[in-house]
Coordinates of C-alpha atoms in Angstrom, one line a residue:
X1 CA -15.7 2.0 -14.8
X2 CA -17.8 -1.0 -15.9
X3 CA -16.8 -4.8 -15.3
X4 CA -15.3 -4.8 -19.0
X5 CA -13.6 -1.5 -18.7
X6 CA -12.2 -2.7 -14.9
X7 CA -10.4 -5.8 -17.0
X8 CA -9.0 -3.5 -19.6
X9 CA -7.9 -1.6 -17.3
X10 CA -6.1 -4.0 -15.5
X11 CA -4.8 -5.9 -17.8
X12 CA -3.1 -3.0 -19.6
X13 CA -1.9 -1.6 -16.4
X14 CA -0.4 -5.2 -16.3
X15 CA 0.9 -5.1 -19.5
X16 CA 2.7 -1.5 -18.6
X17 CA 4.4 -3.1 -16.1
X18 CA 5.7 -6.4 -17.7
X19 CA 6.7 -4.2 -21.1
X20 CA 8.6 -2.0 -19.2
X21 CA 10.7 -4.8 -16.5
X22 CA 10.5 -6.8 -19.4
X23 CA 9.2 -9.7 -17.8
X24 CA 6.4 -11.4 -16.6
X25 CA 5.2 -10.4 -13.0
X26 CA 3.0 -12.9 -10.0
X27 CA 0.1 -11.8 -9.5
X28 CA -0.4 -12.0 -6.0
X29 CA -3.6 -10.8 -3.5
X30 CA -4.0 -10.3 0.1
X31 CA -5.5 -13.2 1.7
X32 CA -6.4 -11.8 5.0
X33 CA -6.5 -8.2 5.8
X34 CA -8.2 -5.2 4.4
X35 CA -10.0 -6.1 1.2
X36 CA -12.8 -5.0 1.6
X37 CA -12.5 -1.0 -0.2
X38 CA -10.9 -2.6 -2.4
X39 CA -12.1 -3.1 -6.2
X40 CA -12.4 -6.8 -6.8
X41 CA -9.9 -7.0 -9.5
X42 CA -6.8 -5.4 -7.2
X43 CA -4.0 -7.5 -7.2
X44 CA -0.3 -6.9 -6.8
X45 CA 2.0 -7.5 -9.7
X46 CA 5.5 -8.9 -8.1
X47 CA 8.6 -9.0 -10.1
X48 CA 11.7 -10.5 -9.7
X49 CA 15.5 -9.3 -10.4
X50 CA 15.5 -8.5 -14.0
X51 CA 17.5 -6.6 -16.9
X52 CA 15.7 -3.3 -15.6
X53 CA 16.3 -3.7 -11.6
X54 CA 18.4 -6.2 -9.7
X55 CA 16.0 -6.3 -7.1
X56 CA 12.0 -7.5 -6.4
X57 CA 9.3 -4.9 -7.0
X58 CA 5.9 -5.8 -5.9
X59 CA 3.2 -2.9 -8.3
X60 CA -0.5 -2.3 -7.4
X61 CA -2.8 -3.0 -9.8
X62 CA -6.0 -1.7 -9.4
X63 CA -5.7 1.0 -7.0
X64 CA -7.5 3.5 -8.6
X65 CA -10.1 1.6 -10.7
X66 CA -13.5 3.5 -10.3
X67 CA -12.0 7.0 -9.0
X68 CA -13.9 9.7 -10.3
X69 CA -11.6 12.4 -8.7
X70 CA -7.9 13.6 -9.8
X71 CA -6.1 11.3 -7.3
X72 CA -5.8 8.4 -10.2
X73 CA -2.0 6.7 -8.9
X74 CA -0.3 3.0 -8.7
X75 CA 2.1 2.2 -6.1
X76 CA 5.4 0.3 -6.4
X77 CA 8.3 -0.6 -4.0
X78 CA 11.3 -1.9 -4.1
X79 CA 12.5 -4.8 -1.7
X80 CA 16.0 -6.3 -1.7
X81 CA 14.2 -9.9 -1.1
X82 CA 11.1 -11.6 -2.0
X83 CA 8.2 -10.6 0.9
X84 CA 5.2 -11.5 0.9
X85 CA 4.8 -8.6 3.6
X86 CA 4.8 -6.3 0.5
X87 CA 2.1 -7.6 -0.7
X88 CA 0.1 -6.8 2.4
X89 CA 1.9 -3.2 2.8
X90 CA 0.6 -1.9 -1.2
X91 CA -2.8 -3.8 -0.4
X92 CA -2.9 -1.2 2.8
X93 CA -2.2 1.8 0.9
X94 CA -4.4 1.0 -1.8
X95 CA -7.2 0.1 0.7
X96 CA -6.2 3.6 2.6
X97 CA -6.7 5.2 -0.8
X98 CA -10.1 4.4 -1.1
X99 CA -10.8 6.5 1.8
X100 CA -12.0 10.3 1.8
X101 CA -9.1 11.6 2.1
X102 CA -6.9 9.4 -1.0
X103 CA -3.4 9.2 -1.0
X104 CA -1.5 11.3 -3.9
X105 CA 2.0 12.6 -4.3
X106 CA 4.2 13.1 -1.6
X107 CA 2.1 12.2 0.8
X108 CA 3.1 10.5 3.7
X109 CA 1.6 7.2 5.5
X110 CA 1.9 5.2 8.8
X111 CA 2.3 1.6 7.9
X112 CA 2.3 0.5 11.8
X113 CA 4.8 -1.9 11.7
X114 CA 8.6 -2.0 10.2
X115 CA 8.6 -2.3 6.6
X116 CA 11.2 -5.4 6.8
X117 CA 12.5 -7.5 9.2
X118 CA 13.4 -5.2 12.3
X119 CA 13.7 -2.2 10.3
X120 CA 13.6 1.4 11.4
X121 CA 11.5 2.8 8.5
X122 CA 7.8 2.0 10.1
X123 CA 6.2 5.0 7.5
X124 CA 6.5 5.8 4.1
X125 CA 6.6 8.6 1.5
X126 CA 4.9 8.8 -2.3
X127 CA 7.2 9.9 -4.7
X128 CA 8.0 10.3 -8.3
X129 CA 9.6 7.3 -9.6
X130 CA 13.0 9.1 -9.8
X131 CA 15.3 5.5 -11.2
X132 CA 12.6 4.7 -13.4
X133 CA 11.2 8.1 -14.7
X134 CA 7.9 9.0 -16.8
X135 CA 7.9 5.7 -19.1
X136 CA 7.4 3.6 -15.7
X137 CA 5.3 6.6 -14.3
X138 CA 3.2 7.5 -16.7
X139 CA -0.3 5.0 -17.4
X140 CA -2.4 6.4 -20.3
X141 CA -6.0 4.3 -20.4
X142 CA -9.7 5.7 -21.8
X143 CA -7.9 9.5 -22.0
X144 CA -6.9 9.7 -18.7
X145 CA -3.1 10.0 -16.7
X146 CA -2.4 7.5 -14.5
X147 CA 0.8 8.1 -12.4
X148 CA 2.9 5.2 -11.0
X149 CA 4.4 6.3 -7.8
X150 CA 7.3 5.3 -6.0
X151 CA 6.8 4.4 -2.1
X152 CA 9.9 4.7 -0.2
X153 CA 9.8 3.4 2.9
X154 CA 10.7 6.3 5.8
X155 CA 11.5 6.5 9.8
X156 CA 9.3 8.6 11.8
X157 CA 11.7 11.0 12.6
X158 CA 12.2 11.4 8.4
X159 CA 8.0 11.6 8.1
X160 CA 8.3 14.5 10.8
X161 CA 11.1 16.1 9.0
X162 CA 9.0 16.3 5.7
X163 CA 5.8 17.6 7.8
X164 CA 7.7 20.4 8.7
X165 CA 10.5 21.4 6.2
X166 CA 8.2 20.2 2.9
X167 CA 8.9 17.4 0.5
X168 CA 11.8 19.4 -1.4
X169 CA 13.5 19.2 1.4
X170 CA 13.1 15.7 2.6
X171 CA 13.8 14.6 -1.2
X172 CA 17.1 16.6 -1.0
X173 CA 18.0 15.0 2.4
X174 CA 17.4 12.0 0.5
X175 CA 20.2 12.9 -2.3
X176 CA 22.4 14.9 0.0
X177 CA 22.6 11.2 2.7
X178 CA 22.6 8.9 -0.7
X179 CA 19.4 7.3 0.4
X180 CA 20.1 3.9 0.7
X181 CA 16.1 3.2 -0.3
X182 CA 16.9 -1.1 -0.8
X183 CA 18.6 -1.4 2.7
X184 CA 15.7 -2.1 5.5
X185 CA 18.5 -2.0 8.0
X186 CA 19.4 1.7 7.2
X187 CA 19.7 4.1 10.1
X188 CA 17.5 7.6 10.2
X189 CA 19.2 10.1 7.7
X190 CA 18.3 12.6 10.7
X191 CA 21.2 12.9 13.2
X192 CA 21.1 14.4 16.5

């Protein structure tokens, strides 16, 4: 993409977002970290509570600007507080993204440290936007399918689980154990 096709680009993705939370989001950008695969237009788009969600959701935007390959996604999680640690967490994913090997659906990523506070769930897991379904997910620009992706924050044991039953069957554990996805103090939904 050109400089003027980068700003369309993130501008409408912007516009997707805040049309369909029906609000206006912060954008916010890493400070310090790793910015430096990054496009220079990435930011991340946070919202607060709202009609749609009673909770904060911090978007990429920009994570696949310049992709020439099939892997075109966004990222979005959902925090039960404001975090500026989320800002940092999609800024890593998008930055791992722009790696050889890009991150797609239901794939699964180390994040190194706990997603909130003390929390257990120190990986996470790309998945369809299941609460928010294909008018969230779905990011039409210049003829081409952008998917907004959930990230659900995982446990090891969970990211293991996944590696070696599939994603089916994580995503089932997930509705059989009522994954509760906005509580960072959850416990493993594997038990002994």
């Amino acid at each position: 993409m050109k400089n003027q096709e980068s700003t369309m680009y993130v501008e409408q993705l912007k516009d997707h977002y805040e049309n369909y939370f029906g609000i206006s989001g912060q954008p916010l950008i890493l400070e310090k970290g790793p910015r430096e695969k990054l496009h220079p237009d990435f930011f991340v788009l946070e919202f607060k509570p709202n009609d749609r969600h009673d909770f904060w959701v911090y978007c990429s935007v920009g994570m696949s600007l310049e992709r020439e390959d099939d892997n075109l996604i966004e990222l979005f999680v959902f925090s039960p507080q404001q975090d500026s640690s989320l800002v940092e967490l999609i800024t890593v994913c998008a930055s791992y993204h722009r790696n050889l090997r890009p991150l797609n659906i239901h794939h699964t990523m180390n994040i190194g440290k706990p997603w909130l506070g003390n929390s257990k769930c120190d990986h996470c897991f790309i998945s369809l936007p299941y609460l928010d379904g294909e008018e969230m997910e779905l990011f039409s620009f210049n003829g081409q399918i952008f998917h907004c992706y959930w990230l659900i924050p995982i446990t090891e044991k969970e990211r293991d689980y996944k590696i070696e039953e599939g994603c089916e069957a994580l995503e089932q554990l997930f509705e059989d154990k009522q994954l509760d996805y906005l509580n960072p103090e959850r416990e493993c939904l594997l038990t002994e």
